[in-house]
Short mmCIF file of C-alpha atoms in Angstrom, two decimals:
data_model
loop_
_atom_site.label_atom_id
_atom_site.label_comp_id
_atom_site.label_asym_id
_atom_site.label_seq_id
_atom_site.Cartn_x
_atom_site.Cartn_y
_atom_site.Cartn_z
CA UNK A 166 -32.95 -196.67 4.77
CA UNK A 167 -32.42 -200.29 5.62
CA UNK A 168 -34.12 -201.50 8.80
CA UNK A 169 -31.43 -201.65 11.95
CA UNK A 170 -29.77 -205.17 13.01
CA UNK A 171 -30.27 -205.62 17.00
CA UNK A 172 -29.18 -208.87 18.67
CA UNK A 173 -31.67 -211.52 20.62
CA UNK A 174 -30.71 -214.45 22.42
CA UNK A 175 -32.95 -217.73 21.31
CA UNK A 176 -33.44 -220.29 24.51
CA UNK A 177 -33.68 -223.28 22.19
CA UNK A 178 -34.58 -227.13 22.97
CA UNK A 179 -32.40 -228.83 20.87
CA UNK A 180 -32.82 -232.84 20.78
CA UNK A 181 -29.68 -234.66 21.80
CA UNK A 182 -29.20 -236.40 18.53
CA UNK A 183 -26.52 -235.82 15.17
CA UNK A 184 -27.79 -232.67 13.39
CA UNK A 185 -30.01 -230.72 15.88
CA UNK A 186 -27.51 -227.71 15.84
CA UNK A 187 -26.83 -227.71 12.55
CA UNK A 188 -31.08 -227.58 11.77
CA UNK A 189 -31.00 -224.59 14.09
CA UNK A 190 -28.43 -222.63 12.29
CA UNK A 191 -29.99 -223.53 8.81
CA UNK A 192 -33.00 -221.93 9.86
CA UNK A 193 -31.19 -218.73 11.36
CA UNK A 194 -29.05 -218.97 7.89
CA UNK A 195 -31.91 -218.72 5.81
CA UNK A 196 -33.36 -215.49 7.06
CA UNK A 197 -29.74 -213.95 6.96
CA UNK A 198 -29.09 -214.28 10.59
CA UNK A 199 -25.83 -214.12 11.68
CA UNK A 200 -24.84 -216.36 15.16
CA UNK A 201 -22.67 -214.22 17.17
CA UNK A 202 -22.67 -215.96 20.35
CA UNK A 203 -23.39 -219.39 21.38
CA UNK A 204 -23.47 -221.17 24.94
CA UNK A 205 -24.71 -225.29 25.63
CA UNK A 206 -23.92 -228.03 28.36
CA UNK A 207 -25.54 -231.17 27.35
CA UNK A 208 -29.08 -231.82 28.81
CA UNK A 209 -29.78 -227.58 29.34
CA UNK A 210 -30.99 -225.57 26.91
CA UNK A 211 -28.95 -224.18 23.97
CA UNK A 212 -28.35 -220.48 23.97
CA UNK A 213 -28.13 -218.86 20.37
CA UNK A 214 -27.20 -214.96 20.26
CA UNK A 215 -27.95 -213.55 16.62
CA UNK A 216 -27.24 -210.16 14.72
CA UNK A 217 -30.33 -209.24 12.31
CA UNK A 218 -33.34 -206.77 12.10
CA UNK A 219 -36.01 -207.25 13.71
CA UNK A 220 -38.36 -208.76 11.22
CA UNK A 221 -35.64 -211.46 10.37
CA UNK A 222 -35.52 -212.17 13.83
CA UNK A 223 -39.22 -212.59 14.27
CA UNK A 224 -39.42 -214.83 11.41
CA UNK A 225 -36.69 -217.56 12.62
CA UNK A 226 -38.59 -217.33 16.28
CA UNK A 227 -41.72 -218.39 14.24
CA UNK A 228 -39.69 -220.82 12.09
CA UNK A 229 -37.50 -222.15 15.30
CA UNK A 230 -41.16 -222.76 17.07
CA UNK A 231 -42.81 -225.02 14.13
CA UNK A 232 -39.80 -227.16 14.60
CA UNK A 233 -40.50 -227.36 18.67
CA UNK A 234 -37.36 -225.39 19.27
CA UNK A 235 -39.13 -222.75 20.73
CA UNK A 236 -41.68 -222.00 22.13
CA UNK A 237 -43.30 -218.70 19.51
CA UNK A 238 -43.55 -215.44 22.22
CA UNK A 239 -41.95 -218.15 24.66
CA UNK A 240 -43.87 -218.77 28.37
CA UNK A 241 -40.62 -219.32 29.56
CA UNK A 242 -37.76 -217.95 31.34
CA UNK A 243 -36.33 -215.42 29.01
CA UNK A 244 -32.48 -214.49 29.42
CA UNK A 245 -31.50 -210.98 30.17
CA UNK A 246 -27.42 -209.72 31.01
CA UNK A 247 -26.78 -206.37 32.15
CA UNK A 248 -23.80 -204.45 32.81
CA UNK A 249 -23.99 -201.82 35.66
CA UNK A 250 -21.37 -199.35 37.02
CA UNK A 251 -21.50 -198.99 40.90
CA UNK A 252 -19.67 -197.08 43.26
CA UNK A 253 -17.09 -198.82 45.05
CA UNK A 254 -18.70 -198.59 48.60
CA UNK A 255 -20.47 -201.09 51.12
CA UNK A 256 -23.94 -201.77 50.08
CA UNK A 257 -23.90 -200.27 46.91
CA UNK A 258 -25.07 -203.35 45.00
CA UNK A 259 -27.84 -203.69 47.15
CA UNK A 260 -30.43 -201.46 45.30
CA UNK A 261 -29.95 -203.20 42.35
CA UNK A 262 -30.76 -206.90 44.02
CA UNK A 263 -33.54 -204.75 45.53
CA UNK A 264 -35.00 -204.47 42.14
CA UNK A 265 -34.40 -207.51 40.77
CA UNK A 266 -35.71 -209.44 43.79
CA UNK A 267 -38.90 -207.18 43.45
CA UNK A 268 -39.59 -208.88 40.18
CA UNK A 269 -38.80 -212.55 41.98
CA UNK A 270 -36.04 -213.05 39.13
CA UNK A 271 -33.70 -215.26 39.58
CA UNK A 272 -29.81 -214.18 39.04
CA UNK A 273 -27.70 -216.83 37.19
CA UNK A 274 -24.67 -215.17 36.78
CA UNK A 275 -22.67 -212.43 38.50
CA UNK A 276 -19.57 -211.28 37.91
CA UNK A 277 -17.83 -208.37 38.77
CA UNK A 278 -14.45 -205.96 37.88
CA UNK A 279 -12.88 -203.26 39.13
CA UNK A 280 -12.96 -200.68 36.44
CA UNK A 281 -11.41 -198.07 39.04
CA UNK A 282 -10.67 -197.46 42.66
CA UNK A 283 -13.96 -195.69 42.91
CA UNK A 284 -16.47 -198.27 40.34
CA UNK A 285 -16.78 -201.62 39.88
CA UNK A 286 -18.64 -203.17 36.94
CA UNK A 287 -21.07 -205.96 37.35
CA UNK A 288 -22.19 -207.57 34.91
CA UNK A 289 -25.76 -209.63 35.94
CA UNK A 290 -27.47 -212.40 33.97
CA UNK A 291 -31.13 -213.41 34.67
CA UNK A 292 -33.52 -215.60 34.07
CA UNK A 293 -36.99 -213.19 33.56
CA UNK A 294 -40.40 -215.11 33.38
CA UNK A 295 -41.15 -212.30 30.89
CA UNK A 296 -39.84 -209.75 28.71
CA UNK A 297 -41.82 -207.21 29.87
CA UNK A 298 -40.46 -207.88 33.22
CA UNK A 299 -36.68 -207.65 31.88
CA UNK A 300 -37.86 -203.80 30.72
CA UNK A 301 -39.31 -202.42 33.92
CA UNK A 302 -35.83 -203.90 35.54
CA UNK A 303 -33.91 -202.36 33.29
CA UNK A 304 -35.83 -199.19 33.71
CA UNK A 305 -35.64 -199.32 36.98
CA UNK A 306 -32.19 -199.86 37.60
CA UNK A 307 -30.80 -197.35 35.14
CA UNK A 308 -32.55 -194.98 37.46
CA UNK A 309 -29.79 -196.08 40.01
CA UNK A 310 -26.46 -196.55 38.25
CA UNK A 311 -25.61 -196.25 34.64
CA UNK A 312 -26.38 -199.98 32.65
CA UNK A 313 -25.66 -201.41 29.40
CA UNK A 314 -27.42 -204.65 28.21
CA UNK A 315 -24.83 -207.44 27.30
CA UNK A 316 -27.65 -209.64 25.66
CA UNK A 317 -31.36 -210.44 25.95
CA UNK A 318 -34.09 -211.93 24.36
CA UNK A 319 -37.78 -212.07 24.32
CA UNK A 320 -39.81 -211.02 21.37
CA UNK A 321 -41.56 -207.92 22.90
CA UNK A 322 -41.20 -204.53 20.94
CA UNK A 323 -41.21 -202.28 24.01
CA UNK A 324 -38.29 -204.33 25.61
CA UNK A 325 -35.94 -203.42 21.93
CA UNK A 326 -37.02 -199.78 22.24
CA UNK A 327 -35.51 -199.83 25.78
CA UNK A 328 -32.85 -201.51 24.98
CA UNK A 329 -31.75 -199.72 22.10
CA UNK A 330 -32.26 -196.20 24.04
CA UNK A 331 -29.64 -197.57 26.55
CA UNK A 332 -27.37 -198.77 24.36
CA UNK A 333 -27.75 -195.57 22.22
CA UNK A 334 -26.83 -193.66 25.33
CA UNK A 335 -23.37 -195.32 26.14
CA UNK A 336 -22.68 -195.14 22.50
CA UNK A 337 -22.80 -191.44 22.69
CA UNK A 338 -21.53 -191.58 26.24
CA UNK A 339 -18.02 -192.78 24.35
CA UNK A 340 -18.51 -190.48 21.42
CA UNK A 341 -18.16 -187.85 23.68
CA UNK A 342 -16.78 -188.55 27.25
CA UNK A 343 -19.97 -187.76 28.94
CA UNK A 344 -20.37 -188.00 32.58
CA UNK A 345 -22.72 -190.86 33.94
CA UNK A 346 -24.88 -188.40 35.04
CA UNK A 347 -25.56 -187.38 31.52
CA UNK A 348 -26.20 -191.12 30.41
CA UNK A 349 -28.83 -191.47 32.96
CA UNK A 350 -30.32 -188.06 31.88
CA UNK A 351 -30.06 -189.35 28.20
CA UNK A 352 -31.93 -192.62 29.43
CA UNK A 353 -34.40 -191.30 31.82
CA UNK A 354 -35.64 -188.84 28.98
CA UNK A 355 -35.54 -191.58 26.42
CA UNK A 356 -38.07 -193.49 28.26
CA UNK A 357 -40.92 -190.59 28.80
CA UNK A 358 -40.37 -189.69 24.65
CA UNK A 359 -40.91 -193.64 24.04
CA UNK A 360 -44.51 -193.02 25.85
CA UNK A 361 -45.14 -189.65 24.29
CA UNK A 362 -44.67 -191.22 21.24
CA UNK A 363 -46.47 -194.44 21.55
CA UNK A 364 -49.05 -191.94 22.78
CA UNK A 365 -49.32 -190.29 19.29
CA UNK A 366 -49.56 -193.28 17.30
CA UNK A 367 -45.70 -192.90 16.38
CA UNK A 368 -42.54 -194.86 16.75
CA UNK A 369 -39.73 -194.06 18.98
CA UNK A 370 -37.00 -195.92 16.75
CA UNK A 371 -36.95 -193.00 14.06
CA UNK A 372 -36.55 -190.59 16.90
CA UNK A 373 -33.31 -192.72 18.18
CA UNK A 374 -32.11 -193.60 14.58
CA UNK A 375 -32.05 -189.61 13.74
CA UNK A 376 -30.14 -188.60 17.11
CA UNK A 377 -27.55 -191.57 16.76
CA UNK A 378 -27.01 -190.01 13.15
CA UNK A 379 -26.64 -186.50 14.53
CA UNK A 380 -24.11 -187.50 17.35
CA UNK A 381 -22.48 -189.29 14.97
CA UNK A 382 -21.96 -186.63 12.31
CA UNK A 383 -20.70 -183.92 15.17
CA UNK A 384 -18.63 -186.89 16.79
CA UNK A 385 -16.57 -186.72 13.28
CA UNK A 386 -16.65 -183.01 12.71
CA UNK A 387 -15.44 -181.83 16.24
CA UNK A 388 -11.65 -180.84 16.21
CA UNK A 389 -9.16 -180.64 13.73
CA UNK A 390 -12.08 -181.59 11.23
CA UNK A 391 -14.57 -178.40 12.46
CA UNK A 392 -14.56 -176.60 9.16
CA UNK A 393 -16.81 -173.82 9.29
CA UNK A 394 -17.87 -171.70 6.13
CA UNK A 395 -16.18 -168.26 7.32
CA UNK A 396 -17.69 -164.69 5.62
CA UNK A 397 -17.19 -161.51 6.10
CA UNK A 398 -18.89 -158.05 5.15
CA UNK A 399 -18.51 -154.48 5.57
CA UNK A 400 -21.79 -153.07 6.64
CA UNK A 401 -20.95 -149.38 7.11
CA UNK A 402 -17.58 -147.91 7.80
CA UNK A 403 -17.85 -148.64 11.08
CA UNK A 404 -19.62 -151.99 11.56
CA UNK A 405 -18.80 -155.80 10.12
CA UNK A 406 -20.85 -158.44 9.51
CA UNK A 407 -18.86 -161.69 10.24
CA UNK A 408 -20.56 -164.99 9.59
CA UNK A 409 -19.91 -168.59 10.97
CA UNK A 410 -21.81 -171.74 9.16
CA UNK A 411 -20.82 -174.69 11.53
CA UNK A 412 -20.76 -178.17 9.77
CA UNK A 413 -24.29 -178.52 11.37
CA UNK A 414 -26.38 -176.15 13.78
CA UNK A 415 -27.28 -172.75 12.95
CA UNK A 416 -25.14 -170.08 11.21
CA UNK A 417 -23.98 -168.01 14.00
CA UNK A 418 -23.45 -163.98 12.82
CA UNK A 419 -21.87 -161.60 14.27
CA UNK A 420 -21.40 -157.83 14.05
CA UNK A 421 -18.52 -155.59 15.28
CA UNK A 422 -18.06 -152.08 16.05
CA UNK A 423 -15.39 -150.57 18.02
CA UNK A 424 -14.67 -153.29 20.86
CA UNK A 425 -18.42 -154.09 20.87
CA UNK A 426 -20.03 -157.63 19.62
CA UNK A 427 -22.99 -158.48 18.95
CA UNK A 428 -24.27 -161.93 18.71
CA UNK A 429 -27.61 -163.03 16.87
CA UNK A 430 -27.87 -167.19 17.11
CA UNK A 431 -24.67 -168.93 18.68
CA UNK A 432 -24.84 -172.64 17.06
CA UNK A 433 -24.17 -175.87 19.13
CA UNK A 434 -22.92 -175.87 23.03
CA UNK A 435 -21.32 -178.99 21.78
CA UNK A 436 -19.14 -176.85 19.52
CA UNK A 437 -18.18 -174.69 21.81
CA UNK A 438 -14.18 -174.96 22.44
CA UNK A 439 -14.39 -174.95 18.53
CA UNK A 440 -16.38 -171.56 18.30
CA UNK A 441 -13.94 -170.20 20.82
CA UNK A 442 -11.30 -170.86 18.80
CA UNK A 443 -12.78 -169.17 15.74
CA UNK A 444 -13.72 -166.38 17.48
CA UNK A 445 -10.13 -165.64 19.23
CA UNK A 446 -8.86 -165.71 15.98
CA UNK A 447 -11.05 -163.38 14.47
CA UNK A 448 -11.25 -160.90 17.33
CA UNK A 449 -7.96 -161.22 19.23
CA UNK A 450 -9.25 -159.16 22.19
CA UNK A 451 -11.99 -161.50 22.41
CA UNK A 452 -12.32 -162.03 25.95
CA UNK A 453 -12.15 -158.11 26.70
CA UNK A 454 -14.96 -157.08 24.09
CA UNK A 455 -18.14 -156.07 25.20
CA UNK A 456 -20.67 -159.10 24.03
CA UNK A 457 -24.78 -158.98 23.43
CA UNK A 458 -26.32 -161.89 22.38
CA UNK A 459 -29.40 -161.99 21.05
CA UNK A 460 -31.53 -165.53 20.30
CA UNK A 461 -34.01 -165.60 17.13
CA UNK A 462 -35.56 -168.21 18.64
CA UNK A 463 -35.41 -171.15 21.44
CA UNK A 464 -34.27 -174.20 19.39
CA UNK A 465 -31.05 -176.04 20.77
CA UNK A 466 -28.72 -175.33 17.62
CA UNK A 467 -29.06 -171.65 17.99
CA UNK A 468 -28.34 -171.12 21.59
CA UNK A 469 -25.52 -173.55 22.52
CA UNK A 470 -22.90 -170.15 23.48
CA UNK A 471 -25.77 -168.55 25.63
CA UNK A 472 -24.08 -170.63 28.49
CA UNK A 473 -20.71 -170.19 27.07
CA UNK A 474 -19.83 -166.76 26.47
CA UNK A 475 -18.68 -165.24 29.64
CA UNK A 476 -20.13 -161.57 30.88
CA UNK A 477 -22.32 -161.37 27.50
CA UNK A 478 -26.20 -159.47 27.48
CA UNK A 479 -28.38 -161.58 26.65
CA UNK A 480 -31.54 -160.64 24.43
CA UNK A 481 -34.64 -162.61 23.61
CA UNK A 482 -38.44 -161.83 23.63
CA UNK A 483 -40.52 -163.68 26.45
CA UNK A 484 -41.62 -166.57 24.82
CA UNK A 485 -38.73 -167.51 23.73
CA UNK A 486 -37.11 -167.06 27.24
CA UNK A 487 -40.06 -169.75 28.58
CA UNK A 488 -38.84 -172.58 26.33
CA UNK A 489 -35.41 -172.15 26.41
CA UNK A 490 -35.49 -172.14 30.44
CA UNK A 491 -37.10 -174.92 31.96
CA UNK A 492 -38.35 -176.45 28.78
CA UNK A 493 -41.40 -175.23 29.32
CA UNK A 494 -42.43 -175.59 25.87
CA UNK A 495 -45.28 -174.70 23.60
CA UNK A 496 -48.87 -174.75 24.05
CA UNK A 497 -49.27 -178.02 22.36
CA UNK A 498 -46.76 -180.05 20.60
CA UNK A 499 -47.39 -178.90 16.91
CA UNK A 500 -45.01 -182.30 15.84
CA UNK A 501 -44.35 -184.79 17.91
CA UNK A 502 -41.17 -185.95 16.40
CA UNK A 503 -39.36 -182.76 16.32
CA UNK A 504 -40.47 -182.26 19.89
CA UNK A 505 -38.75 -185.30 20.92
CA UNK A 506 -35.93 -184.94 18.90
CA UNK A 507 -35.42 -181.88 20.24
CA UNK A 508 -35.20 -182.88 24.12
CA UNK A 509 -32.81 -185.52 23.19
CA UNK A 510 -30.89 -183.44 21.07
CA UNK A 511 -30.43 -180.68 24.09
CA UNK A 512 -29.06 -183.78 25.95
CA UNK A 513 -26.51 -185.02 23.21
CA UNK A 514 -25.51 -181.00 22.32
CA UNK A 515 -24.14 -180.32 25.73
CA UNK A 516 -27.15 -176.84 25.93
CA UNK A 517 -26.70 -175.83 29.00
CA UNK A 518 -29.68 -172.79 30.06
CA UNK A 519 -27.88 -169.57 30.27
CA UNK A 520 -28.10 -167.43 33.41
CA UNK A 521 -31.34 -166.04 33.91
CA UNK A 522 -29.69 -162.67 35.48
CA UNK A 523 -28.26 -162.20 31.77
CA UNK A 524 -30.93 -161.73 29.97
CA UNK A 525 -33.42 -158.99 28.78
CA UNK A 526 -36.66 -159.43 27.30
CA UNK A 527 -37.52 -157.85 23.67
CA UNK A 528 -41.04 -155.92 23.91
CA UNK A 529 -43.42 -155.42 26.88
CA UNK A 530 -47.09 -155.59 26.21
CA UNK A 531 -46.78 -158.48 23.71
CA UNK A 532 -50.07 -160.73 23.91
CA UNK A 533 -49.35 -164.32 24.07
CA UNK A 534 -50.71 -165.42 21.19
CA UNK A 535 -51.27 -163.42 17.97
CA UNK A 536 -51.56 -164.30 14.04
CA UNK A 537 -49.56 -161.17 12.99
CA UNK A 538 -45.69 -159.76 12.44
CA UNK A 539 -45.83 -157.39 15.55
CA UNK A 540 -43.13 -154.47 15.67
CA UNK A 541 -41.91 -155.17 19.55
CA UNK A 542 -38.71 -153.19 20.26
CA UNK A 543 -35.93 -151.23 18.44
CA UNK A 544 -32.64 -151.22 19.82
CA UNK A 545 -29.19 -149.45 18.49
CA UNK A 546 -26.16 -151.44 18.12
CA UNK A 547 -23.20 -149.16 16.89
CA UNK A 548 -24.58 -146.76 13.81
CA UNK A 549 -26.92 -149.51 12.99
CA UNK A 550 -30.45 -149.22 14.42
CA UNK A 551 -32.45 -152.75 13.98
CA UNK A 552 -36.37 -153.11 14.58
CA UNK A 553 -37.47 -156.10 16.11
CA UNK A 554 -40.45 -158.53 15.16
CA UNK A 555 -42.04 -161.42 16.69
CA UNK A 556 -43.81 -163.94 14.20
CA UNK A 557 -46.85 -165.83 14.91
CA UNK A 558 -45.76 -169.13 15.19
CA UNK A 559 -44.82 -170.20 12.07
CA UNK A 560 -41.44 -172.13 13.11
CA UNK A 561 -41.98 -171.42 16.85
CA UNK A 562 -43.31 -169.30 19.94
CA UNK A 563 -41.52 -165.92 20.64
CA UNK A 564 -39.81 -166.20 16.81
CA UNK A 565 -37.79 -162.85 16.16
CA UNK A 566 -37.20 -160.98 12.94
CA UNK A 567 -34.13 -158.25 13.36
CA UNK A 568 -34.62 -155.83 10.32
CA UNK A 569 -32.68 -152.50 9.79
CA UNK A 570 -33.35 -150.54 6.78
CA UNK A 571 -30.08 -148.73 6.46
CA UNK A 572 -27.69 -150.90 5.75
CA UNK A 573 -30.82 -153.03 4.44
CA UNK A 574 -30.32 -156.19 6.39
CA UNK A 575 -32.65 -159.32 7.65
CA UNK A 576 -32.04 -161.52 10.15
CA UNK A 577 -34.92 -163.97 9.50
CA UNK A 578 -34.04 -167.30 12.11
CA UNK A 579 -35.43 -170.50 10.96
CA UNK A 580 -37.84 -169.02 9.11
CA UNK A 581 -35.90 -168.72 6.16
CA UNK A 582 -32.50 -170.90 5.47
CA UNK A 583 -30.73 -171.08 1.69
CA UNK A 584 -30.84 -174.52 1.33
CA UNK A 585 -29.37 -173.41 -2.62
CA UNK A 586 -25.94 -172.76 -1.20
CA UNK A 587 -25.05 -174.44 1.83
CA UNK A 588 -21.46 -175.32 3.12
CA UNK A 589 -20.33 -178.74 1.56
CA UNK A 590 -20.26 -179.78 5.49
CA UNK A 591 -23.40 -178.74 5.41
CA UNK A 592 -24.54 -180.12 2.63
CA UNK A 593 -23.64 -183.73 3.62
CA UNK A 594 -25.38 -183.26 6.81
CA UNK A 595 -28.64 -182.76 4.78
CA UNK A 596 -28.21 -185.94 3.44
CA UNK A 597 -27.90 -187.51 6.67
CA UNK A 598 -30.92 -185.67 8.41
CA UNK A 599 -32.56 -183.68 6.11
CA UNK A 600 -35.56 -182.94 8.65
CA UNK A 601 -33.43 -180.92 10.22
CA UNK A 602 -33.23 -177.88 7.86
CA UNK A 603 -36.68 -178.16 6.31
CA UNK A 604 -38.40 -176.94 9.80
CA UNK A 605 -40.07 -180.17 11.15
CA UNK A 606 -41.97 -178.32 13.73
CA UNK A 607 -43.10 -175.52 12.22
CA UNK A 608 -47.41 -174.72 10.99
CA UNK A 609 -47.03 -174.86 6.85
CA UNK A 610 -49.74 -171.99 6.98
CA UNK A 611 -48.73 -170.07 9.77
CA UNK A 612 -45.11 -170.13 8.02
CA UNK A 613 -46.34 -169.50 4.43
CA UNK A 614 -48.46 -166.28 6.23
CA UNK A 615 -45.47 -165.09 8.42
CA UNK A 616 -42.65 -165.12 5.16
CA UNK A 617 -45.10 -163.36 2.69
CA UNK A 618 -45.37 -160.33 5.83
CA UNK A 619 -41.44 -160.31 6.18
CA UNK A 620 -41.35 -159.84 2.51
CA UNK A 621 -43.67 -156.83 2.38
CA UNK A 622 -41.60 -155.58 5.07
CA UNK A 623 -38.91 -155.13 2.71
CA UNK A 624 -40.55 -154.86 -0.43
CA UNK A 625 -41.92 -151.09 1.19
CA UNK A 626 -37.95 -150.01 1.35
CA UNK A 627 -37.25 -151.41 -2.31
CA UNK A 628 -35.90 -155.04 -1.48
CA UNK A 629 -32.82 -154.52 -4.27
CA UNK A 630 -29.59 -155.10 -2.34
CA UNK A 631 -30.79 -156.48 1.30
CA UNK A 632 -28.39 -158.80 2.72
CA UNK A 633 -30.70 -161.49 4.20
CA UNK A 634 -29.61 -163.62 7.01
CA UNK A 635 -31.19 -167.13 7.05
CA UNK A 636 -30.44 -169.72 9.68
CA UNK A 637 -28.59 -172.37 7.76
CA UNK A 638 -26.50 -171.42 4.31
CA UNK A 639 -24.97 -168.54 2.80
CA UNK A 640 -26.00 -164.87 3.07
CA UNK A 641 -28.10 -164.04 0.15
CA UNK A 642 -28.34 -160.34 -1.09
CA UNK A 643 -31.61 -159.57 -2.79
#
């Protein structure tokens, strides 16, 4: 994948004589910059905005300084315009002028619109002594009011991961109407990944480059283009198995007896007028039906309906309950990237945690930490009893395997997904984030150990015609 184009603002000293612009743009020209904005009054300094990656534009800073243009990681005042939205009210500027007097920056331009009776936008331009100093003021402030950066410069790495965080987060703030609150959450959280990450050794631009591709994929499959893969399958007389494969998230299944429903994974919260639509039409007396909803595991894309679906029982084994609520977490963040991914992705997804009144826990007595399949629980839905397992690990804390022997059926989580037939929806959101279905968090051994004990499971009732329920792609029958 091709490396990102940003924008940076070069404070140049051009000499006052025939061709000193046009040297300037010959060496932004030949490292395939592109000069998007420019600003001079005879005797200042000449303000160039250009649109490349960040490699280009580190070589025509080095280039620009070896002709005295610039000054290479410049001493100077560095430029820096933001954009924040502030209430309408008396004093409400003045904690941002708090922050940037606090930093003993100097404002050079202020301007400001009403964008409604209640907000007006002001957009701020600086001069910083450093770029570091133009990130901790644009941390800061975003902790206030909800920002965008206009333009900057400075060649400082930490100050393009911040800005391209808070630029990410009004992107998807317009994808998907979010509320400023949101934005801030989305920026706020951005900034303690971007240490976690710097604190393993890893870089917090592939974290923001995979959720801008993921909001961008559900931002074009919400609507009138959410095409779900829609199955269906008679159990027993009495009980249906109906299956929902989202364009991305988890497959969402659900079996029906009677006026009863039960859930096992619900998909995306961000989805969720779409799954409501889906689901009216294939159980008109939705809303009436007695719901249970149980969750194979605590990643985001299986639980977004936990919130959702009014009046439902809720089932889930203990560990799972102690990520999903709170966050807590693991003991130990087995991958970084998926972790942070993952608290980002909550943000974007709408997940919203589901009343704790709601739900039940799977299994008492369960020790916290084991290296086995445990039989839990057993519970009766209908004329279908189900066993219940908990993994050890393999794809994450409090994992749950839902096994009945008759029908033979396996409901398996992320611990198994048929990546051979997947939706074509589907399919083209592996090519766009293929991490996402090949579990990115998940202990190789503790995985390879946990599958081979689901499969003797089976292989002890004669494994010949089990349906098997992964959590991405078709149903597959043994």
């Amino acid at each position: 994948m091709s490396e990102e184009k940003i924008l940076r603002t070069f404070t140049t000293r051009t000499p006052d004589k025939p061709g000193a612009f046009m040297l300037a743009c010959k060496v932004i020209m030949d490292h395939d910059g592109n000069i998007v904005r420019v600003s001079f009054n005879k005797g200042v300094n000449l303000f160039i905005e250009v649109y490349a990656t960040r490699e280009q534009l580190n070589a025509i800073d080095k280039e620009l300084s070896e002709i005295s243009y610039v000054d290479y990681m410049p001493k100077e005042p560095t430029i820096l315009v933001m954009d924040v939205r502030i209430k309408d009210v008396p004093g409400a500027l003045y904690p941002v002028l708090k922050v940037i007097d606090k930093y003993d920056v100097n404002i050079s331009y202020l301007n400001s619109k009403a964008e409604s009776r209640d907000y007006q936008n002001f957009n701020i331009g600086m001069e910083v002594e450093r770029p570091e100093i133009s990130k901790k003021i644009l941390d800061e402030v975003a902790t206030i009011y909800p920002l965008d950066v206009v333009s900057y410069n400075g060649n400082y790495h930490d100050l393009d991961i911040t800005v391209e965080y808070i630029r990410l987060a009004n992107s998807i703030q317009r994808l998907f109407s979010q509320s400023d609150d949101v934005v801030k959450m989305f920026i706020e959280e951005s900034k303690q990944i971007t240490e976690v990450m710097k604190e393993h050794g890893q870089e917090p631009k592939e974290v923001f480059d995979s959720i801008k591709q993921l909001a961008n994929f559900i931002a074009f499959h919400r609507d009138l283009n959410f095409k779900p893969r829609l199955t269906e399958i008679a159990l027993t007389p009495e009980t249906t198995l109906h299956v929902i494969e989202p364009p991305c998230g988890s497959n969402t299944y659900i079996l029906r007896n009677n006026d009863s429903l039960l859930f096992i994974d619900s998909g995306l919260g961000i989805f969720a007028d779409e799954m409501i639509t889906e689901l009216r039409e294939m159980f008109p007396c939705f809303f009436s039906m007695e719901k249970t909803m149980i969750a194979t595991h605590a990643d985001v894309d299986h639980n977004g309906l936990l919130s959702i679906i009014e009046g439902a029982k809720i089932l889930m084994t203990k560990k799972t309950k102690d990520i999903l609520i709170g966050h807590k977490g693991d003991d130990g963040i087995k991958n970084v990237f998926a972790d942070c991914f993952g608290r980002l992705s909550r943000i974007v997804n709408d997940y919203e945690e589901p009343n704790i009144d709601s739900i039940s826990i799977l299994g008492k007595d369960v020790p916290e930490s084991h290296d086995d399949l445990l039989f839990i629980d057993k519970f009766r839905f209908g004329d279908i009893e189900f066993e219940v397992y908990e993994g050890n690990g393999g794809h994450m804390k409090g994992e749950t395997i839902l096994y009945s022997r008759e029908p033979k059926i396996l409901f398996t989580g992320d611990l198994y997904s048929n990546l051979d037939d997947l939706s074509p929806e589907r399919a083209e959101f592996e090519t766009v984030a293929p991490f996402l279905l090949k579990n990115s968090d998940s202990n190789p051994e503790l995985l390879n150990s946990i599958c081979s004990k689901i499969k003797d499971i089976i292989d002890k009732d004669g494994k010949k015609g089990t349906i098997v329920c992964g959590g991405h792609g078709a149903v597959k029958r043994l």
